[in-house]
Each structure stands twice: as C-alpha cells, then as structure tokens.
PDB file of C-alpha atoms in Angstrom:
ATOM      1  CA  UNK A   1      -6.253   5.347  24.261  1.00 38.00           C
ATOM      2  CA  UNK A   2      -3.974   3.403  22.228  1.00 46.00           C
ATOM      3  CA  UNK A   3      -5.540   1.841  18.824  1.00 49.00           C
ATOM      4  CA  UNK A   4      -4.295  -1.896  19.081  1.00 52.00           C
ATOM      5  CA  UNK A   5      -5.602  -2.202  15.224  1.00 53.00           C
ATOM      6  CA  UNK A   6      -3.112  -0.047  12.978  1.00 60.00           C
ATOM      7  CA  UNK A   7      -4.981   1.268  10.181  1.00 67.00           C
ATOM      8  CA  UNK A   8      -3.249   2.624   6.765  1.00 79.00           C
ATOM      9  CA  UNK A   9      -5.115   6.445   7.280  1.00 84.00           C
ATOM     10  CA  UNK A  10      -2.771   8.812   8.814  1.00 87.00           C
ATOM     11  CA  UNK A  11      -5.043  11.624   9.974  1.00 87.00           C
ATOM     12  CA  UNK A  12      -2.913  14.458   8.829  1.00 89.00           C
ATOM     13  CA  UNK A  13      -3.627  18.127   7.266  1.00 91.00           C
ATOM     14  CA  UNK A  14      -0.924  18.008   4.357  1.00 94.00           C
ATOM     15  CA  UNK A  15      -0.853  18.840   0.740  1.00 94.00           C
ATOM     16  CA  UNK A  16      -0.914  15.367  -0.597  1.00 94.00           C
ATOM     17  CA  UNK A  17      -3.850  14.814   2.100  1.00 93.00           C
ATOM     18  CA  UNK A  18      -5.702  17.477   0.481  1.00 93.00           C
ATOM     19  CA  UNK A  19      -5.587  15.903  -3.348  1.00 94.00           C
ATOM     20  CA  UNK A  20      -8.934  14.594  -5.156  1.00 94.00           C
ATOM     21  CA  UNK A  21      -8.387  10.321  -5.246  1.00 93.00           C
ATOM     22  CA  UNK A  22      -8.787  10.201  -8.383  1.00 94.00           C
ATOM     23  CA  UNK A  23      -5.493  12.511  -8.911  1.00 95.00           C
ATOM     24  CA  UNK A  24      -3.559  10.213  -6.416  1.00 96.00           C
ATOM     25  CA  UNK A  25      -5.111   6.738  -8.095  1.00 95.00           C
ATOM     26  CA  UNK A  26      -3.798   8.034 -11.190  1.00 95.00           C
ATOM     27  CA  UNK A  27      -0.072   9.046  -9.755  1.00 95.00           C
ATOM     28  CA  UNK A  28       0.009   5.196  -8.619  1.00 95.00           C
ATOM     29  CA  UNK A  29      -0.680   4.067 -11.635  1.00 95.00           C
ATOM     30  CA  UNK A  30       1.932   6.119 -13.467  1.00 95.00           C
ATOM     31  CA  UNK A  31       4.272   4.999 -10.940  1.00 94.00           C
ATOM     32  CA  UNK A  32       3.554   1.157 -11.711  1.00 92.00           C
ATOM     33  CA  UNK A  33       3.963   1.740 -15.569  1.00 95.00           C
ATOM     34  CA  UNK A  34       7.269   3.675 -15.007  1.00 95.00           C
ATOM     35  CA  UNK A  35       9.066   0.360 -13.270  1.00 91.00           C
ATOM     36  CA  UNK A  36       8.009  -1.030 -16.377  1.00 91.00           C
ATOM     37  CA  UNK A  37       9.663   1.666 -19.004  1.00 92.00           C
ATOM     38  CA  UNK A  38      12.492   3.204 -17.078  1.00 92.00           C
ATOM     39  CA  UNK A  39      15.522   1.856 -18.585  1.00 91.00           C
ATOM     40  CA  UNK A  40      18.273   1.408 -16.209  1.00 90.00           C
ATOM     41  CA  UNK A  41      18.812   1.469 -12.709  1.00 88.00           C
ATOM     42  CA  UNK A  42      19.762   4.994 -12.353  1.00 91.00           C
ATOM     43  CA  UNK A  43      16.010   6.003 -13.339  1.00 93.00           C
ATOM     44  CA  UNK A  44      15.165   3.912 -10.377  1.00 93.00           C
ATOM     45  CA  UNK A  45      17.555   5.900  -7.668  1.00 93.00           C
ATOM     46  CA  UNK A  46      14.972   8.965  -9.236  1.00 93.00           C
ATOM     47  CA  UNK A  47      12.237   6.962  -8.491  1.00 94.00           C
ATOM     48  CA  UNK A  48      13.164   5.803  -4.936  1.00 93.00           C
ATOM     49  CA  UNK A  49      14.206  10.415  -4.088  1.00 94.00           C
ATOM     50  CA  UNK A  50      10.739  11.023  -5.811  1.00 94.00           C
ATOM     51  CA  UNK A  51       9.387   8.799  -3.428  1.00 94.00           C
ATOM     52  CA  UNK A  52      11.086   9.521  -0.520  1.00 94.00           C
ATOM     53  CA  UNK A  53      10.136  13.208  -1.199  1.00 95.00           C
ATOM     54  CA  UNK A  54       6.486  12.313  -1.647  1.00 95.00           C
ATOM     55  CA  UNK A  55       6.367  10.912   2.067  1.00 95.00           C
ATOM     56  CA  UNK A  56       7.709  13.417   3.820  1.00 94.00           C
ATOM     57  CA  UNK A  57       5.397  15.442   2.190  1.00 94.00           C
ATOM     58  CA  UNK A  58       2.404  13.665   3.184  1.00 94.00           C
ATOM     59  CA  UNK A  59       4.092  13.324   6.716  1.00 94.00           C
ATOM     60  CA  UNK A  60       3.978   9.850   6.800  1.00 92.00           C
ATOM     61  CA  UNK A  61       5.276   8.301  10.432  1.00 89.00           C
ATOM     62  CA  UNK A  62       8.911   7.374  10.140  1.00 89.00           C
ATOM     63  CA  UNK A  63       8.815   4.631  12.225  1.00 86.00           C
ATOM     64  CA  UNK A  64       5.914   3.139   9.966  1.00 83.00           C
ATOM     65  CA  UNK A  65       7.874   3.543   6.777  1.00 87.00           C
ATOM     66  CA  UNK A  66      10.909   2.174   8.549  1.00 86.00           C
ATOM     67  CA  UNK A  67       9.537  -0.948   9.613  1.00 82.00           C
ATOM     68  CA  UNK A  68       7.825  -1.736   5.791  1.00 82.00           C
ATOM     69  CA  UNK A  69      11.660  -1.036   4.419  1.00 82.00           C
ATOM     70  CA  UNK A  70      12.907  -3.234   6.615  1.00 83.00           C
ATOM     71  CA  UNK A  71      10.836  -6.038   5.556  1.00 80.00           C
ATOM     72  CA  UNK A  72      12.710  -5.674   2.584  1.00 81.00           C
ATOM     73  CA  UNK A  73      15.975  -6.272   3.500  1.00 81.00           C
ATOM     74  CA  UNK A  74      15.434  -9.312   3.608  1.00 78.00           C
ATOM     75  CA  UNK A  75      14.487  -9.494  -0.517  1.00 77.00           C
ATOM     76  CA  UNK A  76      17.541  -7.169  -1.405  1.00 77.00           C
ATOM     77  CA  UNK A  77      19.714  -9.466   0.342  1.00 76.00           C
ATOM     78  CA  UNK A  78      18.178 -12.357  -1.860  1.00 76.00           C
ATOM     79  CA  UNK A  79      18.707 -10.130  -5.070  1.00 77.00           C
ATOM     80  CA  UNK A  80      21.979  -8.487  -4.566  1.00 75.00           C
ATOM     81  CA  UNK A  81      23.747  -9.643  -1.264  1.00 75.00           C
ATOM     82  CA  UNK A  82      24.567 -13.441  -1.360  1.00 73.00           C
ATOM     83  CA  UNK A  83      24.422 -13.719  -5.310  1.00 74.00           C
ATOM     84  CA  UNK A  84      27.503 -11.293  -5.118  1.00 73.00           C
ATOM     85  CA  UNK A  85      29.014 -13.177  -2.174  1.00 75.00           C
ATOM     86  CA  UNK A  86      28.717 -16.734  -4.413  1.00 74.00           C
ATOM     87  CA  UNK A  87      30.481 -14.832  -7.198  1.00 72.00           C
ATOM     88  CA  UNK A  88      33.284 -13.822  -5.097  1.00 75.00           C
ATOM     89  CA  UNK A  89      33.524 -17.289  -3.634  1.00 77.00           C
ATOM     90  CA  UNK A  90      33.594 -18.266  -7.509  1.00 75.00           C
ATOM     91  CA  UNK A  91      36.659 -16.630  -7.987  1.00 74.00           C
ATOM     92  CA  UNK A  92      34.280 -13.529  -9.909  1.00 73.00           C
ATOM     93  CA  UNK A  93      33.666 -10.171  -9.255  1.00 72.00           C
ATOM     94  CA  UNK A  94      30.496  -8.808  -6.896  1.00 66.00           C
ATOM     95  CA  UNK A  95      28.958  -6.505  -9.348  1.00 69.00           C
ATOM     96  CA  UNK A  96      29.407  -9.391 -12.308  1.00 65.00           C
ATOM     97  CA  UNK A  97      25.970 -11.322 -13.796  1.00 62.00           C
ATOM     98  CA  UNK A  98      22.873  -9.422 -13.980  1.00 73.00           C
ATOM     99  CA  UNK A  99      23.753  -7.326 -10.999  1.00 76.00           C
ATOM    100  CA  UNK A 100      22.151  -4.212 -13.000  1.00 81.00           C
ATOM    101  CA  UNK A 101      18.814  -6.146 -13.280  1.00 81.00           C
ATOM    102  CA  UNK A 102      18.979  -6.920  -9.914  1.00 82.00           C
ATOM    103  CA  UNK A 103      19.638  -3.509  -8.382  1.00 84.00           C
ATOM    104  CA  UNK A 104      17.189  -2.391 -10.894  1.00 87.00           C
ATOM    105  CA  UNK A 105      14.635  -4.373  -9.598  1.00 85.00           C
ATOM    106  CA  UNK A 106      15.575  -3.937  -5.360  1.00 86.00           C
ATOM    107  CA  UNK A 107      14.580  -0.379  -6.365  1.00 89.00           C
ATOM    108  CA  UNK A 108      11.747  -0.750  -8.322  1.00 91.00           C
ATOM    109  CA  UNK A 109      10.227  -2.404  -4.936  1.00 89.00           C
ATOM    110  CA  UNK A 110      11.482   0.609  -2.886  1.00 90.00           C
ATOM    111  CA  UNK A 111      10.499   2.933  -4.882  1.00 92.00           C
ATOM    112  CA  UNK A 112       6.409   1.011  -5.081  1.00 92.00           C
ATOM    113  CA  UNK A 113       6.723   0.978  -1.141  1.00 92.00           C
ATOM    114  CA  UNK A 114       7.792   4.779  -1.011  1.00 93.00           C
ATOM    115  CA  UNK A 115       5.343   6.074  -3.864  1.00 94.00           C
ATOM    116  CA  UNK A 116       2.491   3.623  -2.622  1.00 93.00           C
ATOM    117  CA  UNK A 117       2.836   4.299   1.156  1.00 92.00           C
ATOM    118  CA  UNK A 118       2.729   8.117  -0.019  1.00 94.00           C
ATOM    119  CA  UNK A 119      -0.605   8.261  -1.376  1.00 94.00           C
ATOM    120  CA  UNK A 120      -2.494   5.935   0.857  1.00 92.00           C
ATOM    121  CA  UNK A 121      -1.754   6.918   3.970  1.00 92.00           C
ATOM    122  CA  UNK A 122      -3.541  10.026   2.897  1.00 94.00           C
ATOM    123  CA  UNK A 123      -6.886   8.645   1.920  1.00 91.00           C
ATOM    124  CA  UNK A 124      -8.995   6.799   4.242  1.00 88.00           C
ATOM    125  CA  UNK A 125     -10.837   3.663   2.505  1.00 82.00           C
ATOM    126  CA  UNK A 126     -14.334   5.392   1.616  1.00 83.00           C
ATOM    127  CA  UNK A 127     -12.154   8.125  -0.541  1.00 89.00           C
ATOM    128  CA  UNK A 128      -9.998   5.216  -2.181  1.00 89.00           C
ATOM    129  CA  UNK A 129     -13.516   3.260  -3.013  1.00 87.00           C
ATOM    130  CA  UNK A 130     -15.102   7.014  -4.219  1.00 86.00           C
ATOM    131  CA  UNK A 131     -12.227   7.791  -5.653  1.00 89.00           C
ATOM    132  CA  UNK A 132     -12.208   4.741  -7.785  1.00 90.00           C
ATOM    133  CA  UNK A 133     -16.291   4.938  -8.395  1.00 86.00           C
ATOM    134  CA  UNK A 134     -15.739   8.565 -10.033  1.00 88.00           C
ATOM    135  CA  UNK A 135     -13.348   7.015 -12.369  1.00 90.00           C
ATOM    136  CA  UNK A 136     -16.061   4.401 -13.326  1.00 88.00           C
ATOM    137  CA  UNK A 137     -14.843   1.049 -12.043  1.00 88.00           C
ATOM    138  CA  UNK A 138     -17.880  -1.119 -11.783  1.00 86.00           C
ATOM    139  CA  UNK A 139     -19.786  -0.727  -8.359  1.00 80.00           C
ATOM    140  CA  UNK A 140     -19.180  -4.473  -7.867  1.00 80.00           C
ATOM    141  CA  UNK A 141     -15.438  -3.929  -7.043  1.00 85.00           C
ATOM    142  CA  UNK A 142     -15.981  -0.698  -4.963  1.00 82.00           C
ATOM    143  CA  UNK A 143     -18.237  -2.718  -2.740  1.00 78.00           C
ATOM    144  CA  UNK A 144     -16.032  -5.544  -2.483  1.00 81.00           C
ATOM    145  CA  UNK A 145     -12.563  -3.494  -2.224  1.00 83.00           C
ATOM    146  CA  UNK A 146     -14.467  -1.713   1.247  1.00 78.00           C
ATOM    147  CA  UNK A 147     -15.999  -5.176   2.327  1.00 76.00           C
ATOM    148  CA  UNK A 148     -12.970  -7.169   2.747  1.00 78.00           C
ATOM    149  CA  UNK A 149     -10.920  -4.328   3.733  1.00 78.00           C
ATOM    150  CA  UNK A 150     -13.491  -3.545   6.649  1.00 75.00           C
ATOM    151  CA  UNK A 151     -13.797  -7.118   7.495  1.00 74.00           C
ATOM    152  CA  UNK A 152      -9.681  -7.694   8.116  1.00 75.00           C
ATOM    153  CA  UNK A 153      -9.654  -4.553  10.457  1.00 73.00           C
ATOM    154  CA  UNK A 154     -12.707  -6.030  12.505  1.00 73.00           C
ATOM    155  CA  UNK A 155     -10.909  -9.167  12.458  1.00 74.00           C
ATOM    156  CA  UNK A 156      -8.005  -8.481  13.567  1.00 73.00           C
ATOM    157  CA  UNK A 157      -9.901  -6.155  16.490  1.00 74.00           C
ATOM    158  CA  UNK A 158     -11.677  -9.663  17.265  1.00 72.00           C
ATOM    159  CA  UNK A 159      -8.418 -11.686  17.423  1.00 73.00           C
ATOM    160  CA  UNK A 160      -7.267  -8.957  20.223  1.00 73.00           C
ATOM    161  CA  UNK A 161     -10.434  -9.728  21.834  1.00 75.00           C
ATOM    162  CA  UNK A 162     -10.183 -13.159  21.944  1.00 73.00           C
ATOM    163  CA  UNK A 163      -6.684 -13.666  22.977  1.00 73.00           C
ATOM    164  CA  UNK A 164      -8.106 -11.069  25.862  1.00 72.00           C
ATOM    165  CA  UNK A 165     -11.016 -13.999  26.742  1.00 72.00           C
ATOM    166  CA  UNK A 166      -8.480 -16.653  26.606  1.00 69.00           C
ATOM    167  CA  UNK A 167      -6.268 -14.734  29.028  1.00 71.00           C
ATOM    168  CA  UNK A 168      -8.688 -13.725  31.160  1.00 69.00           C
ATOM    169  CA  UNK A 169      -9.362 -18.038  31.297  1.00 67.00           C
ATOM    170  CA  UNK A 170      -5.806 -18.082  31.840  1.00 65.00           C
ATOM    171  CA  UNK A 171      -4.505 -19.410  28.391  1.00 63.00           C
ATOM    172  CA  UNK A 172      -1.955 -16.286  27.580  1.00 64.00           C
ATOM    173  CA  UNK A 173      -1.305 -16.115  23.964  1.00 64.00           C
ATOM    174  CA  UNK A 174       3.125 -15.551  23.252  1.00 60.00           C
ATOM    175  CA  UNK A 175       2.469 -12.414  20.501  1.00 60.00           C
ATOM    176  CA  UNK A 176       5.975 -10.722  21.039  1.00 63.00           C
ATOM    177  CA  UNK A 177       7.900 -14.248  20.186  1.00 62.00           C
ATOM    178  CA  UNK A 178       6.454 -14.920  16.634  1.00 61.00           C
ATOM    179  CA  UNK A 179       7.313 -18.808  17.089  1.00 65.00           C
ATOM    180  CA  UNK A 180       5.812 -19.181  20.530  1.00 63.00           C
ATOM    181  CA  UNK A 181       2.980 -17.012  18.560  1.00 63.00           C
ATOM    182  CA  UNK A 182       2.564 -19.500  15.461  1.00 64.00           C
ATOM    183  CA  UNK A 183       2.469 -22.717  18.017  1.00 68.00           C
ATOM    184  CA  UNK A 184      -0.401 -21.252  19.845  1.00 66.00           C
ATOM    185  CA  UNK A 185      -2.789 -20.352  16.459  1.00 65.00           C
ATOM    186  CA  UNK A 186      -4.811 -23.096  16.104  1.00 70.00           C
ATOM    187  CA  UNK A 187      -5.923 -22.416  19.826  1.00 69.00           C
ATOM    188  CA  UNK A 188      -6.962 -19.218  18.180  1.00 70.00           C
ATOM    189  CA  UNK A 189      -8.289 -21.087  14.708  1.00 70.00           C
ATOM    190  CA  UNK A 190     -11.843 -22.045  15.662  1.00 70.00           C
ATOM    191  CA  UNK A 191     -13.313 -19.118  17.599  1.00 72.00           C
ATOM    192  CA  UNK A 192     -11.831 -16.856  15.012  1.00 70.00           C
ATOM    193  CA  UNK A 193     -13.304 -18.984  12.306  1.00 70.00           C
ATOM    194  CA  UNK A 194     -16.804 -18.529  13.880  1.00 71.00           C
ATOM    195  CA  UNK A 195     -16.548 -15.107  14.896  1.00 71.00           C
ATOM    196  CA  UNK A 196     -15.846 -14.384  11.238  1.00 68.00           C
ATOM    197  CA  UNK A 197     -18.782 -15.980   9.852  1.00 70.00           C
ATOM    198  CA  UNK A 198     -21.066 -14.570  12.548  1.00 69.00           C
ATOM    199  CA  UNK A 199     -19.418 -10.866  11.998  1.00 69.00           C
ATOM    200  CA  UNK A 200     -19.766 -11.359   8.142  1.00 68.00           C
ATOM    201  CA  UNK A 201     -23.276 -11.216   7.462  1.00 69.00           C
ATOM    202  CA  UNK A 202     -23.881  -8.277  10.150  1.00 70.00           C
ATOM    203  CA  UNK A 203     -21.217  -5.996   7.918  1.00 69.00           C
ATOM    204  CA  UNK A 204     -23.037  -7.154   5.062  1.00 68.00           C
ATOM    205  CA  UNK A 205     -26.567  -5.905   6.835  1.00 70.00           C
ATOM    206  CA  UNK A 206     -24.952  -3.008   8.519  1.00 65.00           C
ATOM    207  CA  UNK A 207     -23.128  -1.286   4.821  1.00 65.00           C
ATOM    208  CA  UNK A 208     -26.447  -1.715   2.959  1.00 68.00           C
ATOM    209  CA  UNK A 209     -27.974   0.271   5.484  1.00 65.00           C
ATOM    210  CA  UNK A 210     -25.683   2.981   5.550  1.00 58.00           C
ATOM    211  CA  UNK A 211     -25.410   3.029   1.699  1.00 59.00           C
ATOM    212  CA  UNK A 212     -23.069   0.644   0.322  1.00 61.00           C
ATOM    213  CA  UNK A 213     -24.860  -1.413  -2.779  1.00 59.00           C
ATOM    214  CA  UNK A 214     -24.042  -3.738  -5.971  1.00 57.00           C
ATOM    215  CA  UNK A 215     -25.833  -1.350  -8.095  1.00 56.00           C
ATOM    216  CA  UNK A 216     -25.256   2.164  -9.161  1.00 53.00           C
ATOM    217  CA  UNK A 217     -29.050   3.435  -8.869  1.00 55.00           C
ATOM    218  CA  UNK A 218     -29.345   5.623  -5.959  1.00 49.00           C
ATOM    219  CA  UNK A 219     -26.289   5.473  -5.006  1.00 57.00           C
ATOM    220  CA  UNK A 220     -23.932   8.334  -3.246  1.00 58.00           C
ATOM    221  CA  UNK A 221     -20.757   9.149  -2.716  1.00 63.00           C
ATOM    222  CA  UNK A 222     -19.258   9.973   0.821  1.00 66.00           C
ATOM    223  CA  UNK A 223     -16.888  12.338  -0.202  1.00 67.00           C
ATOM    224  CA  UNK A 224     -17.425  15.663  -2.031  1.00 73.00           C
ATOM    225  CA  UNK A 225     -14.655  15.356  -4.637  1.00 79.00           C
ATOM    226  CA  UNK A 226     -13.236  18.347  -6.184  1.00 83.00           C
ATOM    227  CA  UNK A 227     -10.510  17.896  -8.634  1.00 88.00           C
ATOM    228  CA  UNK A 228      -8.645  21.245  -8.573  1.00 89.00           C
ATOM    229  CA  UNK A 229      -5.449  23.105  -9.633  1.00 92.00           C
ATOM    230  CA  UNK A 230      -3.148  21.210  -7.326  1.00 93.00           C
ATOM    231  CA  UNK A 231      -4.401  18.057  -8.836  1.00 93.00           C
ATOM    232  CA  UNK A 232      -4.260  18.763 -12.135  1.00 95.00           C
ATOM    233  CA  UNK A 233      -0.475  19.671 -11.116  1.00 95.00           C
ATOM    234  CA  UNK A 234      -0.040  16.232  -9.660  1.00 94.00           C
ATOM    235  CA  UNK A 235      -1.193  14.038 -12.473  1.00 95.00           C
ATOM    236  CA  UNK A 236       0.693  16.322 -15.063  1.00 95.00           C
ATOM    237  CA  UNK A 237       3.514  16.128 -13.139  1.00 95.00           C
ATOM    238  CA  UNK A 238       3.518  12.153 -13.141  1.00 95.00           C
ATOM    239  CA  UNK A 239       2.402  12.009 -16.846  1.00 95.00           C
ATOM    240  CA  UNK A 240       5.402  13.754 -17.903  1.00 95.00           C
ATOM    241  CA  UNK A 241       7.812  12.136 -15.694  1.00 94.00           C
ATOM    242  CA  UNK A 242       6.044   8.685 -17.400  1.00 94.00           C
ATOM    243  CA  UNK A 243       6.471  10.152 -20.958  1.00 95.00           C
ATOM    244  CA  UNK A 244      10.012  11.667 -20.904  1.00 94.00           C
ATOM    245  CA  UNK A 245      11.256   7.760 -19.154  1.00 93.00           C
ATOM    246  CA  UNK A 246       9.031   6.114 -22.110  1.00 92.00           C
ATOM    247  CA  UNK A 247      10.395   8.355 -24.665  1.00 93.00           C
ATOM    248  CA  UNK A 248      14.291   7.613 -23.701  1.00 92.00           C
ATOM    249  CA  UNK A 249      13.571   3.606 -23.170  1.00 89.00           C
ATOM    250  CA  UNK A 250      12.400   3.755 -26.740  1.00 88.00           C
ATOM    251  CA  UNK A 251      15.088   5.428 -27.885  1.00 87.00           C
ATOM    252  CA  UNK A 252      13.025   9.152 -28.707  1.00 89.00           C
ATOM    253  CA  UNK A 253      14.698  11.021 -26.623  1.00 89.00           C
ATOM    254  CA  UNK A 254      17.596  11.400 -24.040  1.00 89.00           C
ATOM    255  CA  UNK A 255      18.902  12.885 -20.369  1.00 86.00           C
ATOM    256  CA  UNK A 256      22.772  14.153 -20.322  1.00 85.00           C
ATOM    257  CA  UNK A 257      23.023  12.441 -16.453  1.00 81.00           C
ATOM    258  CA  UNK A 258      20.775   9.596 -16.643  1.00 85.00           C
ATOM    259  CA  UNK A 259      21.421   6.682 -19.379  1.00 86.00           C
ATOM    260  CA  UNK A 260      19.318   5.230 -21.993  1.00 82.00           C
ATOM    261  CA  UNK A 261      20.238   1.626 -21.189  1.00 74.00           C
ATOM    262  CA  UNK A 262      22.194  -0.318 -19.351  1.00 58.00           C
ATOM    263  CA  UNK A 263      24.786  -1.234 -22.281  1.00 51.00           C
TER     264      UNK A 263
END
C-alpha cells in the first residue's frame, strides 16, 4: 500500500545508515559552521560535490532530492538570475556587484539541502532524539523535538482523512491545483483544528506510556548506540575539512586550487 504521509526515514541498509547519531549530529554541525568560514565561493562548489557524494551514498531517492532542489530555483533566481538581468539592462555587466556573495550564498543553501538531506534520511526520529540525549541536550527538548514532530505526521494523516469524509459527503477537496487547494482550506480549518486538540492530549498519554518523559530518572534509550571506527572516521573527516577551511579564511594556511578570498 502506498504511504499517503511521506516521512523523512528512508529505510535503507547503507553505510551512512549504519553511523552512531551522534557521529552524523556532529557532521551537520560542522557543515553549518563551514558556510560560515569557507572563504569564497569555490569552497562552496566543494561543499555542494561533498554533498552530492554523501547522498548517493546514503541512497537517498532521486526524485526526493530533486523536488527539494527545485524549490530552490526559485531563491537562486532571486540571488543571481534577475539581479544580473537588471545589470545588463543597466548598461553593466552580469557577473558585476556582489555576484560572488551571491553565488556564494545559492551554494551555501545547496550544499545545507545536500549535506542535511544526507544524514537524515538515514535516522528515523527516535535515533535523532537518542542521538541528541547521548550528547546531553536537556530531556526537555528531546521530548519536545519527538512530540511535535509526531504530531505533524498524524496531522497531516488526519487531513487525508478528512478530505476522505468530506468526499465521501460529496465536498471533493482540489489538492493537485494548489489555488483551487488554498480556496477550499478553511472548509478544512475547523475539523482539523479540533481533531488536533483531541489527538494532542492522547500522544501526550500514549508517549508517557511507552517511555517518553520530562525527566531523566528512569529513563531509556530506544536505540543501542555504538560509536565505532566508521564513526570516528566520519567526524574526523568533517573536523578536518572544518579546520583546514578555518585555517585558510584566517589567513593560516592555504590550497594551490582553491582561493583564500574572493579579492
């Protein structure tokens, strides 16, 4: 049967897959300090091959990382597209302005998509929330991070459901034509307000019961995380790829084929 509710997991038996969270949690945070450090746009292109290597590692569906890049075209054009075309039209050159900045930043969200999309599509939400427990984030935010993340799924399996009751009733809800779809949501607005409020305190009931608390006493984990030789691999590899871009943006060090600014 076909899941109408996409979920992030993809249920695969691949390296990446087989990494401790705490290794991947700490690759994505690497990866979010290194748009910060790497100096010009070149170090982004790495970034964006990096990424594009992690996913096919991890096997991630192309169709599914198609359709997120694609949602940025619409940002790049923003960025780089139609400020070029107004400098043209100004009697300037395309590439003219901050054009580098620009391109620099187009990548940096390609590269966040790429990296991002990488690591979790290979840990399903219990591993994140472990993951993130081992490292000692407060209990608090675990329990929070799984609550609202298990309420949007089972809200989004209600809205199916409803729009199923209303068509049954004969009220057919447009969901291919997203204006047709938009005109029709406050038909959807009040059942899908109360089905929220009546679903809410049932997760709430339902997670304490299976484990899920505010405090730390007693509690334990669903995952038996081992962090091994392969992880320890992945987070040195990202620590040095973090330290050799820091070390060339402040001027420590430098790469023959990449530059150390954009001067």
């Amino acid at each position: 049967m076909k899941r109408r509710v996409p979920v992030v997991y993809n249920d695969r038996d691949t390296w990446l897959h087989r990494r401790d969270p705490r290794a991947k949690l700490g690759v994505f945070v690497a990866m979010l300090l290194y748009m910060y450090v790497a100096p010009t746009w070149e170090w982004m292109v790495v970034s964006v091959g990096i990424g594009l290597g992690m996913v096919a590692l991890a096997r991630v569906p192309p169709k599914w990382i198609g359709a997120l890049l694609a949602l940025q075209l619409v940002n790049v054009l923003g960025i780089l597209a139609f400020p070029a075309i107004q400098r043209m039209a100004a009697g300037g050159t395309a590439f003219g302005g901050n054009f580098d900045f620009g391109l620099k930043l187009a990548l940096s969200w390609q590269s966040a998509l790429l990296v991002s999309a990488s690591l979790f599509t290979t840990m399903e939400l219990t591993e994140i929330t472990d993951g993130l427990r081992k490292l000692g984030v407060p209990e608090l935010l675990c329990f929070t991070l799984e609550y609202v993340f298990l309420l949007f799924y089972v809200t989004i399996s209600d809205l199916f459901r409803i729009m199923d009751g209303m068509k049954v009733k004969g009220l057919e809800i447009e969901t291919r034509n997203p204006l047709k779809f938009a005109k029709n949501v406050p038909s959807l607005a009040v059942p899908m307000f109360m089905t929220v409020l009546q679903r809410s305190n049932t997760m709430m009931s339902v997670l304490t019961m299976r484990g899920y608390s505010f405090s730390n006493e007693g509690r334990e984990l669903r995952h038996d995380l081992q962090f091994d030789g392969g992880d320890t691999m992945l987070v040195v590899a990202a620590v040095t790829v973090l330290t050799v871009t820091g070390a060339v943006n402040f001027g420590l060090l430098t790469v023959p084929f990449l530059p150390a600014s954009g001067a």
